[in-house]
Tab-separated table of C-alpha atoms in Angstrom:
chain	number	residue	atom	x	y	z
A	1	UNK	CA	112.382	81.501	156.060
A	2	UNK	CA	113.600	83.822	153.263
A	3	UNK	CA	112.799	83.361	149.391
A	4	UNK	CA	116.146	81.936	148.741
A	5	UNK	CA	115.838	79.222	151.544
A	6	UNK	CA	112.450	78.252	149.990
A	7	UNK	CA	113.744	78.221	146.500
A	8	UNK	CA	116.819	76.023	147.640
A	9	UNK	CA	114.577	73.585	149.445
A	10	UNK	CA	112.110	73.308	146.412
A	11	UNK	CA	114.955	72.242	144.136
A	12	UNK	CA	116.202	69.827	146.509
A	13	UNK	CA	112.861	68.259	146.868
A	14	UNK	CA	112.548	68.055	143.063
A	15	UNK	CA	116.182	66.523	142.997
A	16	UNK	CA	115.104	63.926	145.311
A	17	UNK	CA	112.432	62.585	142.716
A	18	UNK	CA	114.452	62.795	139.522
A	19	UNK	CA	112.367	60.422	137.172
A	20	UNK	CA	109.065	62.177	138.337
A	21	UNK	CA	110.613	65.456	137.669
A	22	UNK	CA	111.950	64.526	134.362
A	23	UNK	CA	108.739	62.917	133.013
A	24	UNK	CA	106.487	65.832	134.188
A	25	UNK	CA	109.118	68.519	132.588
A	26	UNK	CA	108.909	66.290	129.385
A	27	UNK	CA	105.301	66.200	129.349
A	28	UNK	CA	105.098	69.971	129.619
A	29	UNK	CA	107.713	70.376	126.863
A	30	UNK	CA	105.914	68.125	124.676
A	31	UNK	CA	102.478	70.021	125.219
A	32	UNK	CA	103.951	73.229	124.503
A	33	UNK	CA	106.112	72.169	121.500
A	34	UNK	CA	102.975	70.464	120.054
A	35	UNK	CA	100.816	73.797	120.503
A	36	UNK	CA	103.670	75.904	119.271
A	37	UNK	CA	104.278	73.946	116.287
A	38	UNK	CA	100.708	73.399	115.216
A	39	UNK	CA	99.981	76.976	115.090
A	40	UNK	CA	103.271	78.038	113.581
A	41	UNK	CA	102.920	75.546	110.899
A	42	UNK	CA	99.181	77.150	110.009
A	43	UNK	CA	100.654	80.630	110.217
A	44	UNK	CA	103.834	79.615	108.074
A	45	UNK	CA	101.405	78.138	105.253
A	46	UNK	CA	99.165	81.299	105.360
A	47	UNK	CA	102.242	83.573	104.906
A	48	UNK	CA	103.607	81.188	102.241
A	49	UNK	CA	100.606	81.662	100.205
A	50	UNK	CA	99.931	85.280	100.812
A	51	UNK	CA	103.509	86.056	99.999
A	52	UNK	CA	103.602	84.173	96.932
A	53	UNK	CA	100.588	86.449	95.683
A	54	UNK	CA	102.353	89.593	96.995
A	55	UNK	CA	105.415	88.672	95.075
A	56	UNK	CA	103.712	89.183	91.865
A	57	UNK	CA	101.389	92.121	93.177
A	58	UNK	CA	98.273	89.948	92.459
A	59	UNK	CA	96.532	91.796	95.519
A	60	UNK	CA	96.882	95.128	93.714
A	61	UNK	CA	95.859	93.968	90.178
A	62	UNK	CA	92.187	94.278	88.721
A	63	UNK	CA	90.865	92.380	85.632
A	64	UNK	CA	88.478	94.812	83.974
A	65	UNK	CA	85.668	93.263	81.449
A	66	UNK	CA	82.969	94.676	79.265
A	67	UNK	CA	79.363	94.643	80.955
A	68	UNK	CA	78.350	91.714	78.797
A	69	UNK	CA	81.349	89.423	79.929
A	70	UNK	CA	81.332	88.400	83.557
A	71	UNK	CA	84.517	86.723	84.494
A	72	UNK	CA	83.201	84.739	87.723
A	73	UNK	CA	80.396	83.347	85.451
A	74	UNK	CA	82.746	82.289	82.809
A	75	UNK	CA	85.221	80.705	85.251
A	76	UNK	CA	82.380	78.770	86.900
A	77	UNK	CA	81.780	76.988	83.565
A	78	UNK	CA	78.514	78.770	83.133
A	79	UNK	CA	78.008	80.928	79.758
A	80	UNK	CA	75.190	83.080	78.916
A	81	UNK	CA	74.978	83.253	75.187
A	82	UNK	CA	72.240	85.702	74.981
A	83	UNK	CA	74.248	88.090	77.239
A	84	UNK	CA	77.512	87.540	75.659
A	85	UNK	CA	76.339	88.429	72.142
A	86	UNK	CA	74.145	91.349	73.074
A	87	UNK	CA	75.364	94.936	72.103
A	88	UNK	CA	76.424	97.279	74.940
A	89	UNK	CA	77.006	100.978	74.874
A	90	UNK	CA	80.098	100.585	76.908
A	91	UNK	CA	83.186	98.982	75.288
A	92	UNK	CA	86.676	98.505	76.273
A	93	UNK	CA	88.653	100.551	73.669
A	94	UNK	CA	91.390	103.038	73.772
A	95	UNK	CA	89.429	105.910	75.205
A	96	UNK	CA	87.988	103.806	78.145
A	97	UNK	CA	91.633	102.901	78.758
A	98	UNK	CA	92.675	106.123	78.933
A	99	UNK	CA	90.089	106.948	81.485
A	100	UNK	CA	91.041	104.195	83.679
A	101	UNK	CA	94.729	105.343	83.746
A	102	UNK	CA	93.697	108.632	84.611
A	103	UNK	CA	92.029	107.282	87.835
A	104	UNK	CA	93.980	108.082	90.979
A	105	UNK	CA	96.412	105.551	92.376
A	106	UNK	CA	96.317	103.605	89.066
A	107	UNK	CA	99.876	102.663	88.401
A	108	UNK	CA	99.618	100.780	85.219
A	109	UNK	CA	96.707	99.643	82.872
A	110	UNK	CA	96.963	97.664	79.662
A	111	UNK	CA	94.846	95.479	77.413
A	112	UNK	CA	94.883	91.811	77.649
A	113	UNK	CA	96.824	90.422	74.451
A	114	UNK	CA	97.584	86.793	74.712
A	115	UNK	CA	97.559	84.447	71.712
A	116	UNK	CA	99.292	81.270	70.425
A	117	UNK	CA	102.498	81.595	68.454
A	118	UNK	CA	105.264	79.186	67.017
A	119	UNK	CA	108.723	80.263	68.215
A	120	UNK	CA	112.122	79.320	66.780
A	121	UNK	CA	115.492	79.455	68.609
A	122	UNK	CA	118.649	77.822	67.533
A	123	UNK	CA	116.885	75.718	65.052
A	124	UNK	CA	114.054	74.461	67.277
A	125	UNK	CA	110.430	75.276	67.001
A	126	UNK	CA	107.850	75.205	69.740
A	127	UNK	CA	104.343	76.106	70.250
A	128	UNK	CA	103.750	78.444	73.044
A	129	UNK	CA	101.698	81.540	74.032
A	130	UNK	CA	102.780	85.176	73.398
A	131	UNK	CA	101.643	87.829	75.957
A	132	UNK	CA	102.234	91.613	75.087
A	133	UNK	CA	102.882	93.965	78.113
A	134	UNK	CA	103.720	97.580	78.309
A	135	UNK	CA	107.165	98.509	78.970
A	136	UNK	CA	106.666	100.263	82.415
A	137	UNK	CA	105.809	96.655	83.813
A	138	UNK	CA	109.603	96.540	83.960
A	139	UNK	CA	109.431	98.857	86.935
A	140	UNK	CA	106.953	96.677	88.791
A	141	UNK	CA	107.222	93.031	90.291
A	142	UNK	CA	108.031	90.368	89.145
A	143	UNK	CA	109.670	92.099	86.261
A	144	UNK	CA	111.797	94.612	88.019
A	145	UNK	CA	114.362	92.069	88.936
A	146	UNK	CA	114.909	89.257	86.110
A	147	UNK	CA	117.320	86.592	86.906
A	148	UNK	CA	118.941	87.295	83.567
A	149	UNK	CA	119.275	90.498	81.346
A	150	UNK	CA	116.470	93.268	81.727
A	151	UNK	CA	112.913	94.133	80.573
A	152	UNK	CA	112.347	95.575	77.193
A	153	UNK	CA	112.993	99.358	76.621
A	154	UNK	CA	109.822	100.830	74.979
A	155	UNK	CA	106.265	99.689	73.860
A	156	UNK	CA	107.269	99.410	70.177
A	157	UNK	CA	110.824	97.767	70.600
A	158	UNK	CA	111.407	94.723	68.587
A	159	UNK	CA	112.535	92.774	71.779
A	160	UNK	CA	111.167	90.103	74.043
A	161	UNK	CA	111.820	88.485	77.323
A	162	UNK	CA	111.432	84.633	77.287
A	163	UNK	CA	110.714	82.364	80.281
A	164	UNK	CA	112.720	79.541	81.799
A	165	UNK	CA	109.819	77.243	81.246
A	166	UNK	CA	109.764	77.727	77.504
A	167	UNK	CA	113.564	76.923	77.205
A	168	UNK	CA	112.748	73.689	79.073
A	169	UNK	CA	109.746	72.978	77.025
A	170	UNK	CA	112.048	73.362	73.864
A	171	UNK	CA	114.216	70.252	75.502
A	172	UNK	CA	117.210	72.661	76.128
A	173	UNK	CA	119.310	71.625	79.242
A	174	UNK	CA	119.724	75.125	80.409
A	175	UNK	CA	122.908	75.684	82.417
A	176	UNK	CA	123.134	78.869	84.434
A	177	UNK	CA	126.752	80.003	84.140
A	178	UNK	CA	129.158	78.893	81.289
A	179	UNK	CA	132.091	79.215	83.895
A	180	UNK	CA	130.531	77.608	86.759
A	181	UNK	CA	128.417	74.945	85.331
A	182	UNK	CA	129.401	71.353	84.475
A	183	UNK	CA	127.997	69.788	81.280
A	184	UNK	CA	126.238	66.537	81.810
A	185	UNK	CA	127.650	63.549	80.044
A	186	UNK	CA	124.200	62.033	79.051
A	187	UNK	CA	123.154	65.211	77.304
A	188	UNK	CA	124.000	66.226	73.553
A	189	UNK	CA	126.041	69.116	73.184
A	190	UNK	CA	123.382	70.773	70.709
A	191	UNK	CA	120.811	70.685	73.523
A	192	UNK	CA	123.096	72.577	76.092
A	193	UNK	CA	122.650	76.249	76.206
A	194	UNK	CA	124.017	78.699	78.965
A	195	UNK	CA	120.993	81.299	80.107
A	196	UNK	CA	123.412	84.228	80.184
A	197	UNK	CA	124.401	83.574	76.611
A	198	UNK	CA	121.067	83.875	75.328
A	199	UNK	CA	120.891	87.570	76.175
A	200	UNK	CA	120.988	89.592	72.917
A	201	UNK	CA	120.237	86.733	70.621
A	202	UNK	CA	117.505	86.671	68.088
A	203	UNK	CA	114.343	84.561	68.374
A	204	UNK	CA	111.635	84.375	65.634
A	205	UNK	CA	108.055	84.344	66.190
A	206	UNK	CA	105.728	82.875	63.764
A	207	UNK	CA	102.423	84.336	63.542
A	208	UNK	CA	99.371	83.054	61.711
A	209	UNK	CA	96.792	85.033	59.705
A	210	UNK	CA	94.279	84.486	56.839
A	211	UNK	CA	95.718	84.659	53.484
A	212	UNK	CA	93.208	86.909	51.863
A	213	UNK	CA	94.861	86.577	48.435
A	214	UNK	CA	93.506	82.743	48.342
A	215	UNK	CA	90.256	83.750	50.201
A	216	UNK	CA	88.318	81.979	47.394
A	217	UNK	CA	89.358	78.660	48.690
A	218	UNK	CA	86.829	78.874	51.617
A	219	UNK	CA	84.165	78.155	49.101
A	220	UNK	CA	82.731	75.762	48.671
A	221	UNK	CA	82.267	75.355	52.343
A	222	UNK	CA	83.445	71.622	52.287
A	223	UNK	CA	87.070	73.069	52.243
A	224	UNK	CA	86.447	74.893	55.383
A	225	UNK	CA	85.092	71.782	57.073
A	226	UNK	CA	88.082	69.844	55.879
A	227	UNK	CA	90.569	72.299	57.370
A	228	UNK	CA	91.494	73.846	53.968
A	229	UNK	CA	91.174	77.216	55.314
A	230	UNK	CA	93.934	79.556	53.577
A	231	UNK	CA	96.347	80.905	56.252
A	232	UNK	CA	100.014	82.079	55.951
A	233	UNK	CA	102.662	82.513	58.533
A	234	UNK	CA	104.546	85.710	59.102
A	235	UNK	CA	107.813	85.819	60.785
A	236	UNK	CA	108.941	88.303	63.173
A	237	UNK	CA	112.417	88.370	64.415
A	238	UNK	CA	112.951	89.735	68.038
A	239	UNK	CA	115.808	90.324	70.304
A	240	UNK	CA	116.041	88.651	73.496
A	241	UNK	CA	116.787	91.008	76.382
A	242	UNK	CA	115.912	89.096	79.410
A	243	UNK	CA	114.845	85.606	81.020
A	244	UNK	CA	112.225	85.405	83.714
A	245	UNK	CA	111.986	82.343	86.005
A	246	UNK	CA	108.773	81.325	87.485
A	247	UNK	CA	109.476	81.368	91.139
A	248	UNK	CA	106.123	80.193	92.206
A	249	UNK	CA	103.074	78.367	90.644
A	250	UNK	CA	100.899	81.566	91.287
A	251	UNK	CA	102.585	83.667	88.767
A	252	UNK	CA	102.248	80.962	85.837
A	253	UNK	CA	98.510	81.692	85.131
A	254	UNK	CA	99.135	85.725	85.282
A	255	UNK	CA	101.822	86.191	82.766
A	256	UNK	CA	101.966	83.087	80.768
A	257	UNK	CA	104.810	80.486	80.179
A	258	UNK	CA	106.189	81.322	76.728
A	259	UNK	CA	107.123	84.720	75.460
A	260	UNK	CA	106.697	88.412	76.509
A	261	UNK	CA	106.801	91.408	73.963
A	262	UNK	CA	106.172	94.988	74.079
A	263	UNK	CA	102.527	96.062	73.827
A	264	UNK	CA	102.741	97.828	70.506
A	265	UNK	CA	104.940	95.097	68.982
A	266	UNK	CA	102.435	92.284	70.024
A	267	UNK	CA	99.552	94.299	68.597
A	268	UNK	CA	101.360	94.192	65.085
A	269	UNK	CA	102.209	90.398	65.162
A	270	UNK	CA	99.610	88.771	63.095
A	271	UNK	CA	97.495	86.136	64.680
A	272	UNK	CA	93.832	84.476	64.284
A	273	UNK	CA	91.687	85.927	67.086
A	274	UNK	CA	89.802	82.464	67.689
A	275	UNK	CA	91.579	81.481	70.716
A	276	UNK	CA	88.746	81.951	73.154
A	277	UNK	CA	84.793	82.257	73.013
A	278	UNK	CA	84.806	85.799	74.109
A	279	UNK	CA	87.059	86.696	71.136
A	280	UNK	CA	84.734	85.206	68.682
A	281	UNK	CA	81.329	86.331	70.066
A	282	UNK	CA	82.289	89.887	71.416
A	283	UNK	CA	83.030	91.667	68.168
A	284	UNK	CA	81.541	95.208	69.619
A	285	UNK	CA	84.491	96.116	71.743
A	286	UNK	CA	88.441	96.652	71.080
A	287	UNK	CA	89.661	94.430	73.914
A	288	UNK	CA	88.114	91.609	75.689
A	289	UNK	CA	89.708	92.610	78.853
A	290	UNK	CA	92.071	95.203	80.685
A	291	UNK	CA	94.511	94.508	83.469
A	292	UNK	CA	94.800	97.439	86.021
A	293	UNK	CA	97.781	97.593	88.472
A	294	UNK	CA	96.909	99.672	91.715
A	295	UNK	CA	99.919	101.461	93.825
A	296	UNK	CA	98.788	100.386	97.109
A	297	UNK	CA	96.776	97.444	98.093
A	298	UNK	CA	94.690	99.737	100.483
A	299	UNK	CA	93.449	101.896	97.633
A	300	UNK	CA	92.256	98.757	95.340
A	301	UNK	CA	88.564	98.894	96.791
A	302	UNK	CA	88.422	102.698	95.765
A	303	UNK	CA	89.853	102.070	92.411
A	304	UNK	CA	87.602	99.006	91.838
A	305	UNK	CA	84.547	101.174	92.917
A	306	UNK	CA	85.518	103.861	90.389
A	307	UNK	CA	85.893	101.523	87.441
A	308	UNK	CA	82.616	99.779	88.331
A	309	UNK	CA	80.879	103.198	88.396
A	310	UNK	CA	82.134	103.312	84.612
A	311	UNK	CA	79.733	100.441	83.833
A	312	UNK	CA	82.481	97.871	83.545
A	313	UNK	CA	82.744	94.566	85.308
A	314	UNK	CA	85.813	93.896	87.755
A	315	UNK	CA	87.556	90.947	89.215
A	316	UNK	CA	90.099	91.127	91.774
A	317	UNK	CA	91.889	88.532	93.957
A	318	UNK	CA	91.998	90.962	97.001
A	319	UNK	CA	87.995	90.369	96.703
A	320	UNK	CA	88.646	86.795	97.674
A	321	UNK	CA	91.263	87.761	100.558
A	322	UNK	CA	88.648	87.821	103.335
A	323	UNK	CA	87.413	84.125	102.325
A	324	UNK	CA	91.047	83.222	102.226
A	325	UNK	CA	91.852	84.632	105.707
A	326	UNK	CA	88.538	82.945	107.015
A	327	UNK	CA	89.792	79.526	105.663
A	328	UNK	CA	93.266	79.893	107.411
A	329	UNK	CA	91.667	80.968	110.487
A	330	UNK	CA	89.545	77.682	110.632
A	331	UNK	CA	92.674	75.660	109.657
A	332	UNK	CA	94.658	77.520	112.734
A	333	UNK	CA	91.862	76.888	114.934
A	334	UNK	CA	91.864	73.271	114.324
A	335	UNK	CA	95.768	73.036	114.476
A	336	UNK	CA	95.501	75.190	117.929
A	337	UNK	CA	92.847	72.595	119.291
A	338	UNK	CA	94.932	69.851	118.701
A	339	UNK	CA	97.662	71.470	120.177
A	340	UNK	CA	95.836	72.600	123.096
A	341	UNK	CA	94.755	69.043	123.944
A	342	UNK	CA	98.371	68.113	124.256
A	343	UNK	CA	99.020	70.637	126.599
A	344	UNK	CA	96.065	70.079	128.383
A	345	UNK	CA	97.260	66.482	128.821
A	346	UNK	CA	100.428	67.702	130.111
A	347	UNK	CA	98.767	70.105	132.472
A	348	UNK	CA	96.923	67.147	134.005
A	349	UNK	CA	100.190	65.394	134.450
A	350	UNK	CA	101.343	68.429	136.411
A	351	UNK	CA	98.336	68.534	138.656
A	352	UNK	CA	98.656	64.856	139.337
A	353	UNK	CA	102.245	65.315	140.452
A	354	UNK	CA	101.292	68.393	142.634
A	355	UNK	CA	98.419	66.285	144.232
A	356	UNK	CA	100.514	63.253	144.885
A	357	UNK	CA	103.551	65.395	146.170
A	358	UNK	CA	101.481	67.062	148.763
A	359	UNK	CA	99.907	63.783	149.891
A	360	UNK	CA	103.150	62.034	150.326
A	361	UNK	CA	104.469	64.989	152.359
A	362	UNK	CA	101.760	65.569	154.969
A	363	UNK	CA	104.031	64.876	157.721
A	364	UNK	CA	106.709	67.409	156.450
A	365	UNK	CA	104.005	70.127	156.091
A	366	UNK	CA	102.796	69.289	159.532
A	367	UNK	CA	106.344	69.738	160.921
A	368	UNK	CA	106.897	73.134	159.041
A	369	UNK	CA	103.529	74.405	160.469
A	370	UNK	CA	104.622	73.327	163.998
A	371	UNK	CA	107.927	75.264	163.762
A	372	UNK	CA	105.899	78.650	162.707
A	373	UNK	CA	105.618	78.229	158.699
A	374	UNK	CA	102.714	80.060	157.471
A	375	UNK	CA	100.374	78.867	154.718
A	376	UNK	CA	101.638	81.228	152.332
A	377	UNK	CA	105.183	80.194	152.696
A	378	UNK	CA	104.184	76.338	152.309
A	379	UNK	CA	102.272	77.204	149.188
A	380	UNK	CA	104.902	79.124	147.900
A	381	UNK	CA	107.500	76.294	148.491
A	382	UNK	CA	105.360	73.715	146.675
A	383	UNK	CA	104.724	76.019	143.753
């Protein structure tokens, strides 16, 4: 008996037991499908999370703080006031920033400048956050491809990039294209704006500073307690060059959700530096933190070690990458175990079908042996 004869006889025997063949095949399909879907679900979730971080190059970013500020301790809610207020020989100033920029594989380094402001656009005002970034960030993700317009030209340009979130918070109904979009009937005409029409328009930033001409009002102390601190508002008009749309939640905490301005322009806008505990207590350094972007994720450990050797504290999300991978490996293992159980159940069904098939066909096996069939041929026929 040749191979084709055995194959034809095997399919003929399967066709005689249609229901059994269908149920056995269905069990195999369900088992393999369950295992595949479980593992694919875990792998897909892991890829979705990591790609969201990579989209903003978070795995190539390092946050640098002075020796007396430990970001991990602060984020955990534990603040050592004695350590925070102690003087340090190493301060985050322009000279240290220049040394960081000279490190190999450092693509960009800039100080953390982020403070609350009030903005006025189309006769509407809203309190938001202002973040100052260098113009070279326009060549890096996520600012190299803005949804509308472009990043600002230079560090001293009187330009800005606003976020889609800011427009929504100002209660504007933002339509993407004046030609394609239809105006909602329930929305006032004054609240409807087209995103592309905002490029080139002016936006006013209102910064707050202490009015030193009326500083005597701080005394007696009761005035300060009652909130009568002499402050004044300084207006700065900037031109909108682009709009950035937050594509995922992982980018929100990094770049703020308000207005982005050039680095030197942001430094000139007056503001009260009382927005964080570190700003108040650390008066012995120029910057409370510095952001560093590395060219390649594989080089981040090398750059991180060089910055630490300068006596500074560092924090990088890539440090937590191994922990993230371990968490996903555990989840993938659990999902794979559930899928394996389903596959094992289907395998037991196949074994049961094979055993029953052999027990029901003992006479047929005996006849095949009697006419000269070998054990190998009979096994191959059932297989």
